[in-house]
Coordinates of C-alpha atoms and ligand atoms in Angstrom, one line a residue:
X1 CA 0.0 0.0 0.0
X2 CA 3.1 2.7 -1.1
X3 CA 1.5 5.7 -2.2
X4 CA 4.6 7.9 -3.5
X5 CA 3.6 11.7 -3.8
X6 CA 3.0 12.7 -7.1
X7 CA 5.2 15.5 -8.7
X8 CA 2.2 17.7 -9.0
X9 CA 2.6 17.8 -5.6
X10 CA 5.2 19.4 -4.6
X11 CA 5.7 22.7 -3.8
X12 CA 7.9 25.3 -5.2
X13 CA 11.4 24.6 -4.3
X14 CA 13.1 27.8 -3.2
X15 CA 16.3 27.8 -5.4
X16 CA 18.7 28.9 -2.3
X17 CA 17.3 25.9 0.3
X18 CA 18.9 22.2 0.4
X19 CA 15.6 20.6 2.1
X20 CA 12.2 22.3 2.6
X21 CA 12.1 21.0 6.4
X22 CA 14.8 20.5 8.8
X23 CA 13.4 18.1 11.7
X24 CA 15.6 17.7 14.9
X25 CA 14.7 14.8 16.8
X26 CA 14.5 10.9 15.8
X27 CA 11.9 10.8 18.4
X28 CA 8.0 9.6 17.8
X29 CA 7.0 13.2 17.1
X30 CA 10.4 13.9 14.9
X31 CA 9.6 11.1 12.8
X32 CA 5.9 11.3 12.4
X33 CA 6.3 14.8 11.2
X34 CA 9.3 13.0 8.7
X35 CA 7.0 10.9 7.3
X36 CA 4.0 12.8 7.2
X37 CA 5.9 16.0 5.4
X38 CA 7.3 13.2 3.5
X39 CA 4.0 12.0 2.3
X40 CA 2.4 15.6 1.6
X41 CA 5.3 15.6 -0.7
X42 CA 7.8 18.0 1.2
X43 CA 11.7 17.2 1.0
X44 CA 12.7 16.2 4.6
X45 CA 15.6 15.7 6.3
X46 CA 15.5 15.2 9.6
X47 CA 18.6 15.2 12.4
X48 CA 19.0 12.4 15.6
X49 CA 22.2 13.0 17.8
X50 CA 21.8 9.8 18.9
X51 CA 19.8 6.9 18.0
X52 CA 16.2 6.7 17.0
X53 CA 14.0 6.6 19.9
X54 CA 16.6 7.6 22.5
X55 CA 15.0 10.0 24.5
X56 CA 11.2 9.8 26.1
X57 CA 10.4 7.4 22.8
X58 CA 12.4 4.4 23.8
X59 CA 11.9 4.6 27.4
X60 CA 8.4 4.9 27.8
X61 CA 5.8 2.5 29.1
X62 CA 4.8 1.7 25.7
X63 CA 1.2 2.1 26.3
X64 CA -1.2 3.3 23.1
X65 CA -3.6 4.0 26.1
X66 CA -6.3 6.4 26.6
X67 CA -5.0 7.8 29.5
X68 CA -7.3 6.5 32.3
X69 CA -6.2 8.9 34.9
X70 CA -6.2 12.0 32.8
X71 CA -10.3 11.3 32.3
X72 CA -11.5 14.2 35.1
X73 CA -9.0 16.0 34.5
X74 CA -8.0 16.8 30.3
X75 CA -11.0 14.3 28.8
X76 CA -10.1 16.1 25.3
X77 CA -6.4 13.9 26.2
X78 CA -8.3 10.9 26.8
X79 CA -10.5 11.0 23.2
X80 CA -7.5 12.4 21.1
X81 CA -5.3 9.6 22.6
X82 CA -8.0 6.5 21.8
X83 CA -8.9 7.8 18.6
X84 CA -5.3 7.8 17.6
X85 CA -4.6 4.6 19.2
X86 CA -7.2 3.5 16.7
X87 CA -5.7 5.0 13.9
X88 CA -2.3 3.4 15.1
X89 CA -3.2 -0.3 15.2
X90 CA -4.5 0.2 11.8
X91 CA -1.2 1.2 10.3
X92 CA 0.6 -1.0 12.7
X93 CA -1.4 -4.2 13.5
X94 CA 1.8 -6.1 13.7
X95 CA 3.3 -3.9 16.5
X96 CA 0.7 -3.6 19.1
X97 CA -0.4 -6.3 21.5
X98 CA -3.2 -5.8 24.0
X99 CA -2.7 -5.3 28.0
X100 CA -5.7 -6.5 30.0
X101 CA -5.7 -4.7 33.2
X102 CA -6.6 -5.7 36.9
X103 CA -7.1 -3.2 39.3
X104 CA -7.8 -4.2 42.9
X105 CA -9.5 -2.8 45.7
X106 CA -8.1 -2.7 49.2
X107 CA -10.6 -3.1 52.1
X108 CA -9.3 0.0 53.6
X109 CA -11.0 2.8 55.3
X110 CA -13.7 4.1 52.5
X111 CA -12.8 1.0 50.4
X112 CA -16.6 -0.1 49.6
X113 CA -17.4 3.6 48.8
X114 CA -14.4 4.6 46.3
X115 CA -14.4 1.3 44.8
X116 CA -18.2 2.0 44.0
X117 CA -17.2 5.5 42.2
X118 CA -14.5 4.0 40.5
X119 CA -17.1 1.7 39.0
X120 CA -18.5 5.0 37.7
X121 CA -15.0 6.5 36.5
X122 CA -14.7 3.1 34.6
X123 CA -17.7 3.3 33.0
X124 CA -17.3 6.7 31.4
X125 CA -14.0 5.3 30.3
X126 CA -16.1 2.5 28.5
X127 CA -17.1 5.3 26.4
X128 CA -14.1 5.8 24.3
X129 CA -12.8 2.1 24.5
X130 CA -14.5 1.3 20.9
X131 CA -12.2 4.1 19.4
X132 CA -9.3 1.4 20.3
X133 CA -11.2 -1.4 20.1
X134 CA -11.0 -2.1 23.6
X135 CA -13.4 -4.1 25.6
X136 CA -15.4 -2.5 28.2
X137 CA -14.6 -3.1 32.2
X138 CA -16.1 -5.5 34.1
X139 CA -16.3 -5.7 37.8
X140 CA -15.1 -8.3 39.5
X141 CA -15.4 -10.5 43.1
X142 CA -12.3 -11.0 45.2
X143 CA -12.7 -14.7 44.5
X144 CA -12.6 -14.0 40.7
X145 CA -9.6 -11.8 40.7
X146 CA -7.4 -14.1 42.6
X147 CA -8.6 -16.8 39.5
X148 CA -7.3 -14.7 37.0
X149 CA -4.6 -13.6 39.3
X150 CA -3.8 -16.1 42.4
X151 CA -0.9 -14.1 43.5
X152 CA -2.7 -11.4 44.3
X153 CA -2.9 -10.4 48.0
X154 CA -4.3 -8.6 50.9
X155 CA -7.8 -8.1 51.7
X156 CA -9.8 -7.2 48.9
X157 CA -13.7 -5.5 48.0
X158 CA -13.0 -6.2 44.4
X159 CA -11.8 -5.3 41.6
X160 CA -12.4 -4.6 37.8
X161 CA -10.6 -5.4 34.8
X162 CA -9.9 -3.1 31.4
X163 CA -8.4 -2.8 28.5
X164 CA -5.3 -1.0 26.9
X165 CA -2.6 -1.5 24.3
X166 CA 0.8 -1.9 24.4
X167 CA 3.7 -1.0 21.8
X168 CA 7.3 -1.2 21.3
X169 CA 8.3 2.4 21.2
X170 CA 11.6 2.2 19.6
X171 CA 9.9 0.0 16.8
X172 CA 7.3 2.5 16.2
X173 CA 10.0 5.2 15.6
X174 CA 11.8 2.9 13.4
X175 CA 8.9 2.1 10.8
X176 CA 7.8 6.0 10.7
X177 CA 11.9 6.7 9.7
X178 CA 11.7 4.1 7.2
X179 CA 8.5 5.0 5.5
X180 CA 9.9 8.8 5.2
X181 CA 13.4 7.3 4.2
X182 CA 10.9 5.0 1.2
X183 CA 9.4 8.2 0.3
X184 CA 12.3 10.3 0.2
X185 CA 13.0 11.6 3.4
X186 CA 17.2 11.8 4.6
X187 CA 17.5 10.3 8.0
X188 CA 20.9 11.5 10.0
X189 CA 21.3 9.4 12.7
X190 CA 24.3 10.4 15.2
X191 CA 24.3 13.7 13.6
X192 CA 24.1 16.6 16.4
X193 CA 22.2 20.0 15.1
X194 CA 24.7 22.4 16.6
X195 CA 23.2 25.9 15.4
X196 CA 20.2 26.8 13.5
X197 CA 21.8 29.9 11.5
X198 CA 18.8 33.2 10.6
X199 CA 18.9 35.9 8.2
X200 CA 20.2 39.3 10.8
X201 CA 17.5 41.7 9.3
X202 CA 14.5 39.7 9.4
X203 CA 15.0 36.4 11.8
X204 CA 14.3 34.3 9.7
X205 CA 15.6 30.6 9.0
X206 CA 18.3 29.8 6.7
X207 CA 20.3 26.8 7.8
X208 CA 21.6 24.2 10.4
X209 CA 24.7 23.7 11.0
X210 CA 25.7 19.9 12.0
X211 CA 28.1 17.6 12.8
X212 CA 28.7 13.8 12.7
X213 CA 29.5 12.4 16.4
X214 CA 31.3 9.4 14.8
X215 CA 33.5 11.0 12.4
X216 CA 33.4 14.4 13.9
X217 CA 32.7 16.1 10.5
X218 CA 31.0 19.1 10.2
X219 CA 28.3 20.3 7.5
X220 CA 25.5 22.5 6.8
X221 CA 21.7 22.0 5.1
X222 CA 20.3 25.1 3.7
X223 CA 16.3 25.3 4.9
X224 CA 13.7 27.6 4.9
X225 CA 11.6 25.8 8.0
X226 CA 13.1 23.9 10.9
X227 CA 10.8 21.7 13.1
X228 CA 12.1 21.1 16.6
X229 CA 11.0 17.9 17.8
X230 CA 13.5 17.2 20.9
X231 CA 11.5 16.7 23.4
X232 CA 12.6 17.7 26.6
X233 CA 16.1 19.1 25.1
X234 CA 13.3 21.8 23.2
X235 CA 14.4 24.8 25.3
X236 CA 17.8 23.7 24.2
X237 CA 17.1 23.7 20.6
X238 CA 15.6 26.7 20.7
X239 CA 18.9 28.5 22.4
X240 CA 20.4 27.0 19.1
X241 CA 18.9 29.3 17.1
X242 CA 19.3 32.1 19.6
X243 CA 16.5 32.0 21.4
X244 CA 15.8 32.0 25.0
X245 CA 15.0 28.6 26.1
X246 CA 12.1 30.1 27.7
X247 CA 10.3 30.2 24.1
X248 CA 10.2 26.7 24.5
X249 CA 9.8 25.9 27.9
X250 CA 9.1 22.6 29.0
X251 CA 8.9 20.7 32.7
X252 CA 10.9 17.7 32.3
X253 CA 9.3 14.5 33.9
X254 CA 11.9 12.0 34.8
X255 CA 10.4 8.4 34.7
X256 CA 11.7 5.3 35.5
X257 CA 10.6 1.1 34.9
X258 CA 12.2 -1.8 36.7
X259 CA 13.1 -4.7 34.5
X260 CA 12.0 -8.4 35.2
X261 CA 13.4 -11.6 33.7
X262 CA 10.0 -12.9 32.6
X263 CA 6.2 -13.0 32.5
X264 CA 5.3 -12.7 36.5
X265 CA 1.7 -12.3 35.8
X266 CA -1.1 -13.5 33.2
X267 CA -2.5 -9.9 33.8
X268 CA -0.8 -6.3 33.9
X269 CA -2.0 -5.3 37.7
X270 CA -2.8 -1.3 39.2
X271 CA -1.0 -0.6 42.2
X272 CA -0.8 2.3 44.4
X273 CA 2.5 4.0 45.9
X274 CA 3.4 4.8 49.3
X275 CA 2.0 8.6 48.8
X276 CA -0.9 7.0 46.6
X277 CA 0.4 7.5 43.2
X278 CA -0.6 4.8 40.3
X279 CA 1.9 2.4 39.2
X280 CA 1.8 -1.1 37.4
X281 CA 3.2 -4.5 37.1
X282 CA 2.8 -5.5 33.3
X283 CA 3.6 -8.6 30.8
X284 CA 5.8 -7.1 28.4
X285 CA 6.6 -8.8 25.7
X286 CA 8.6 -12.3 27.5
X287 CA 9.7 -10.3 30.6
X288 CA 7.2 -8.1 32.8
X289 CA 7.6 -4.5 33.6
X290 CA 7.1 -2.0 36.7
X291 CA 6.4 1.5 36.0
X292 CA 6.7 4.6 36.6
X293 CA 7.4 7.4 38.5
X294 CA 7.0 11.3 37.5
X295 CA 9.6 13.6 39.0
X296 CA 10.8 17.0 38.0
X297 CA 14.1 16.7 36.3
X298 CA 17.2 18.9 36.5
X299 CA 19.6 16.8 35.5
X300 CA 21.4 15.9 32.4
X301 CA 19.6 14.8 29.5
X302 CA 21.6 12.6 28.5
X303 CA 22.5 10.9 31.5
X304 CA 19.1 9.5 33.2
X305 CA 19.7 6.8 35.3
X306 CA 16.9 5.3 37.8
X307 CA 18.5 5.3 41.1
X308 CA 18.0 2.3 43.4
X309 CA 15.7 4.9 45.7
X310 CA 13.1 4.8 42.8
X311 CA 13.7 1.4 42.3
X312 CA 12.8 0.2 46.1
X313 CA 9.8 3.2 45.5
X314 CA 8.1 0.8 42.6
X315 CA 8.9 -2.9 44.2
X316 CA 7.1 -1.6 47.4
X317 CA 4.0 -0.5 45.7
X318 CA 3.3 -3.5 43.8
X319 CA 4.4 -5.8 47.0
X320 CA 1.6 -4.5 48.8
X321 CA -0.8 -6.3 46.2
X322 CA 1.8 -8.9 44.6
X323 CA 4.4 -9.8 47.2
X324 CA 5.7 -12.5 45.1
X325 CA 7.6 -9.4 43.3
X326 CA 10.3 -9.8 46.1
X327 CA 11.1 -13.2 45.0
X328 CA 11.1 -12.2 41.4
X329 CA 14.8 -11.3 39.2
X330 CA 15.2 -7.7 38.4
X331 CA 17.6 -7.8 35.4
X332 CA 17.6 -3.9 34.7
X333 CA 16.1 -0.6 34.5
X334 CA 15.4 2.3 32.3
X335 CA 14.5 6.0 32.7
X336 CA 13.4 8.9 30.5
X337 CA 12.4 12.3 30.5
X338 CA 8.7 13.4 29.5
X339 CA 8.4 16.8 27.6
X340 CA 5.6 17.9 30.0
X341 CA 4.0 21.3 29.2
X342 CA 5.2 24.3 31.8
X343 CA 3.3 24.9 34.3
X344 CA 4.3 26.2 37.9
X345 CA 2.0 24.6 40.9
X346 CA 0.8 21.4 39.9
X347 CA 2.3 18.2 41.2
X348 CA 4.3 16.2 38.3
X349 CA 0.8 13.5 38.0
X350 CA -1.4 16.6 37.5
X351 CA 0.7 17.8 34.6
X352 CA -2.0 18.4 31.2
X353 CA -0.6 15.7 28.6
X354 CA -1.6 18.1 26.1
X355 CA 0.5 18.4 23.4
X356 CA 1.2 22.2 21.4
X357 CA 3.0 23.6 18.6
X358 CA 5.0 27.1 18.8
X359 CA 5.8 29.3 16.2
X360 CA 8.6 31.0 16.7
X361 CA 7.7 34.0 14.2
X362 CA 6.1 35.0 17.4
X363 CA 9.7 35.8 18.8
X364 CA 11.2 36.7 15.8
X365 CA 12.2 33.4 14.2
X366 CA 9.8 32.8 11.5
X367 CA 10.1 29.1 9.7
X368 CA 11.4 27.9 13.7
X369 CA 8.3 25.6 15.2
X370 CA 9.0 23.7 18.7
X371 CA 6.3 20.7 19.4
X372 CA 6.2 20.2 22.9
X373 CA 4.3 17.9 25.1
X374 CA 2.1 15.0 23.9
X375 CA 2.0 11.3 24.5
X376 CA 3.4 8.1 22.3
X377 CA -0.2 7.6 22.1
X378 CA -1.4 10.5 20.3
X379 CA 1.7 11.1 18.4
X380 CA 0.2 10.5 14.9
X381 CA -2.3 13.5 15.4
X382 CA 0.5 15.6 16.7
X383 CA 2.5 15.1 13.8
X384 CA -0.9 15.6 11.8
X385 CA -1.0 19.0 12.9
X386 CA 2.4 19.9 12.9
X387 CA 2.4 18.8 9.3
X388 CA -0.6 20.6 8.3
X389 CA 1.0 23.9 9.4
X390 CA 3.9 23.5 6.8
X391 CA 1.5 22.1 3.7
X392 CA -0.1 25.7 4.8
X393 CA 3.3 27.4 4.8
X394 CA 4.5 25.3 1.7
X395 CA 0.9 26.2 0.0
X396 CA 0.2 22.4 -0.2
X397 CA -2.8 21.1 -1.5
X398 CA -2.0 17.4 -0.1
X399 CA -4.3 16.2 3.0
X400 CA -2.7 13.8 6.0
X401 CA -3.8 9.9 5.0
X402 CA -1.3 8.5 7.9
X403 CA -4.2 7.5 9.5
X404 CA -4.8 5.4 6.6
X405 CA -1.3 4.7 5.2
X406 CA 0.4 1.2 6.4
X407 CA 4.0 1.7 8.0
X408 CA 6.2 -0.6 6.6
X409 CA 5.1 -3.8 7.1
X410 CA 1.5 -3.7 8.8
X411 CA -0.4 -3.8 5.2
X412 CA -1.2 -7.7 5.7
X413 CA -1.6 -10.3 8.8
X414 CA 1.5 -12.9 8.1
X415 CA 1.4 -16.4 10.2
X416 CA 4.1 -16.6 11.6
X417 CA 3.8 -20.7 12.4
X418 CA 3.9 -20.9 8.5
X419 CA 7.1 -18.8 8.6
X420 CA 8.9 -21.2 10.7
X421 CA 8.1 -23.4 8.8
X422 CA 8.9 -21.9 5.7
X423 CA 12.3 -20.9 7.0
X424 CA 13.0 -24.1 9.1
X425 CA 13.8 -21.2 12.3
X426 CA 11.9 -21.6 15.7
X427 CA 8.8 -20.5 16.1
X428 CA 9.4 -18.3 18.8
X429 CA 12.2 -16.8 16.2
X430 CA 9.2 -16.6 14.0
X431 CA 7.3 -14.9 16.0
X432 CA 9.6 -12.8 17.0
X433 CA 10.3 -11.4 13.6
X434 CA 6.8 -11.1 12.6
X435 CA 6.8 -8.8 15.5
X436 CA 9.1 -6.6 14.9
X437 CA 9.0 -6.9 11.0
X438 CA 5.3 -7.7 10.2
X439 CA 4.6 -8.9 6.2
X440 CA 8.6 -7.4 5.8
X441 CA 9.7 -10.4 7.5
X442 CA 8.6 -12.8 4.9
Ligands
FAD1 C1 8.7 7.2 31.8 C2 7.8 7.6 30.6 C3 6.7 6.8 30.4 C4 5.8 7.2 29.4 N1 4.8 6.4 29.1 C5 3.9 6.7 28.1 C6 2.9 5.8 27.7 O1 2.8 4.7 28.2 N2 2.1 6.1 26.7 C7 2.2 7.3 26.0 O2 1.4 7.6 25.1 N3 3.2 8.2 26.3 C8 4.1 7.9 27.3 N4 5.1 8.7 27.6 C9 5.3 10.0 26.9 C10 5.9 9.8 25.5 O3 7.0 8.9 25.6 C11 6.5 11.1 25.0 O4 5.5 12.1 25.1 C12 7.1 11.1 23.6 O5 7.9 9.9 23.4 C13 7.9 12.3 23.3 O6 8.5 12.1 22.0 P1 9.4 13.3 21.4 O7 9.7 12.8 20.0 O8 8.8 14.6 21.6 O9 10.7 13.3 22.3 P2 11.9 12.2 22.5 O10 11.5 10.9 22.2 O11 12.5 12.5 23.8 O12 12.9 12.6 21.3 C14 13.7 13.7 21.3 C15 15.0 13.4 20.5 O13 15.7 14.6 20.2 C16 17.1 14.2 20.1 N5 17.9 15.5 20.1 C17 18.0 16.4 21.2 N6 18.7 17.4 20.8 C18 19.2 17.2 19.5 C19 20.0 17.9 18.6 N7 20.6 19.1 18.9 N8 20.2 17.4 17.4 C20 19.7 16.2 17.0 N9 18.9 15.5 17.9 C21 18.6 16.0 19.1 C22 17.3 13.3 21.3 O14 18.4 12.5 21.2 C23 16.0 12.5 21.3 O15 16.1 11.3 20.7 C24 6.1 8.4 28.6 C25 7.2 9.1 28.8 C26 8.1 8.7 29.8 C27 9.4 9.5 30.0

């Protein structure tokens, strides 16, 4: 399902520009804007000092959720984020597997009553599951959770069960750079955007200046419209093109997940922290996951590191409803930093997940945008709207079909039992590839 742009559809190249967009940042916002600009028929090249998926993108949970929690609070989130999670199993079926849920109810002080509301709060959240093809929640007995669940422990009122997504971030970002690379698109990876050079009398964008981290070599794209995508480095970025980092101002949200050696539950399970915070214990893939915490970050970007402080944090908030997790191997951790919109006051969990695009013309750099904010889950429409503000700048006729486009290799179902066999390989090994690979692996 390759649909190429058609000449007709490209704009008017400007005779003293390289590339018509400049994106920094191989992150799930960088290269959805890569491929969608890509698509509309815009020449892209697009700048990742690192690896894809380094930052926030590879070190997420790796949920295409709804975002449960941010229901009462940002309900526009919670639509945008299963509508797109809709959009993105279409495109990639092969890369999503669903996460049934558990949530269990102490028998604490106000157990019976809150356990009764949150029966309500679930039920509202039934509402948008058929945007993501999730099943509604049910309510459950103690006696029926601990069947689905024996380790489950403590006294319980109950509990529910619900539905959510899960995705391998990294992946994702991979198959969005491919599908711009297919269509066109020049993907730098270990290349560092040092300076974003403007025109002295008007502000204006001319050119980034970069530089290879392996070979040290220097160079220099000439562009007309530069889309800062880097996350929580954004108020960096924008000091690159000599503006204060308060024109992109962002509250970094340090996160971290404990790593287990293997599938510790049939079900992902809710858990509470010490001060009452959400956390979970989840089947990932052939290991199981805890997650996360949400602390302001001052540190270096890129150097995040969960300390073992956070760690102990997560194991005692899922021992108080799955002791077993004391007994269980920890093989590792990771950590990343959210791009959370600015705001002074609120507590890190109260943070909007709202995502929002600057233009920079607004401070004197017109063709600079910064996109800050957002979710892996809603990243598609992000890059949607970002995309749409440059075929309006470029005077593009082209509408967004990356709702409807396959990424590279989610245009069929392939079996993978048949591919093992096929290949003579295992059929985990099968399996495994059709994962990561979908109808490419065959
Ligand atoms: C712990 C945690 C859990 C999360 N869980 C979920 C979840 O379950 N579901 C969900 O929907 N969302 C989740 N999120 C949010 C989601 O991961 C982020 O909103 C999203 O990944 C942000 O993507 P991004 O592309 O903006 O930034 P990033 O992925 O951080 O990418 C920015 C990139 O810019 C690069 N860069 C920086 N400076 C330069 C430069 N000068 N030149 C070139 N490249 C540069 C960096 O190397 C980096 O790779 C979570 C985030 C965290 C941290």
């Amino acid at each position: 399902m390759t649909i190429l742009p058609s000449s007709a559809a490209r704009p008017a190249r400007r005779a003293d520009t390289d590339v018509d967009v400049v994106v920094i940042g191989g992150g799930v916002n960088g290269v959805g804007v890569a491929r969608d600009a890509s698509q509309r028929g815009l020449k892209v090249a697009l700048f990742e000092r690192n690896d894809l998926a380094f930052g926030a993108s590879g070190n997420s949970s790796g949920m295409i959720h709804g975002g449960l929690r941010y229901l009462t609070s940002d309900p526009h989130v919670t639509e945008n984020s299963c509508r797109d999670s809709g959009h993105i199993q279409a495109i990639a079926p092969h890369l999503l597997f669903r996460i049934p849920f558990l949530v269990p109810f102490e028998d604490a002080r106000h157990g019976r009553i809150l356990y009764t509301l949150a029966d309500g709060f679930f039920e509202a959240y039934d509402k948008y599951q058929p945007l993501k093809r999730g099943k509604p929640h049910a309510r459950l007995s103690p006696d029926e959770l601990r069947r689905l669940e024996p380790g489950l422990h403590g006294d319980l009122v109950g509990g529910f069960s619900f539905d959510e997504w899960g995705i391998d971030g990294a992946r994702l970002c991979i198959a969005n750079a491919v599908d711009a690379i297919e269509r066109g698109a020049k993907v730098y990876v270990g290349h560092t955007v040092e300076r974003v050079e403007r025109r002295e009398d008007t502000g204006e964008v001319v050119a980034v200046r970069y530089r290879d981290r392996v070979t040290g070599e220097g160079g220099r794209l000439r562009t007309s419209t530069v889309v800062n995508a880097t996350g929580a480095w954004s108020p960096i970025t924008a000091s690159l093109a000599g503006l204060p980092a308060a024109s992109s101002r962002v509250r970094p949200g340090k996160g971290v997940h404990v790593v287990f050696d293997r599938r510790l539950t049939n079900y992902a399970i809710m858990a509470r922290t010490i001060d009452g915070r959400q956390i979970f214990l989840e089947p990932w893939q052939n290991m199981s996951v805890i997650g996360t915490t949400d602390d302001d970050f001052y540190g270096d970007l890129d150097q995040v590191r969960a300390t073992s402080e956070e760690v102990r944090y997560l194991v005692q908030g899922i021992a108080r409803v799955f002791p077993q997790i004391h007994e269980a191997r920890a093989i590792g951790t990771y950590a990343g930093v959210r791009p959370t919109l600015y705001a002074y006051g609120p507590t890190e969990d109260a943070l909007s997940r709202e995502h929002q695009i600057i233009d920079h013309a607004a401070h004197g750099a017109p063709g600079l945008y910064s996109m800050i904010g957002g979710k892996l889950a809603s990243f598609r429409l992000f890059a949607q709207e970002m995309t749409d503000v440059l075929a309006r700048r470029f005077d593009l006729g082209a509408r967004c079909v990356t709702h409807t486009t396959a990424l590279p290799g989610g245009d069929r179902p392939v079996d993978a039992l048949a591919l093992s066999r096929r290949m003579e390989i295992d059929a985990v090994a099968a399996r495994r590839l059709v994962y990561r690979h979908g109808s490419r692996a065959l």
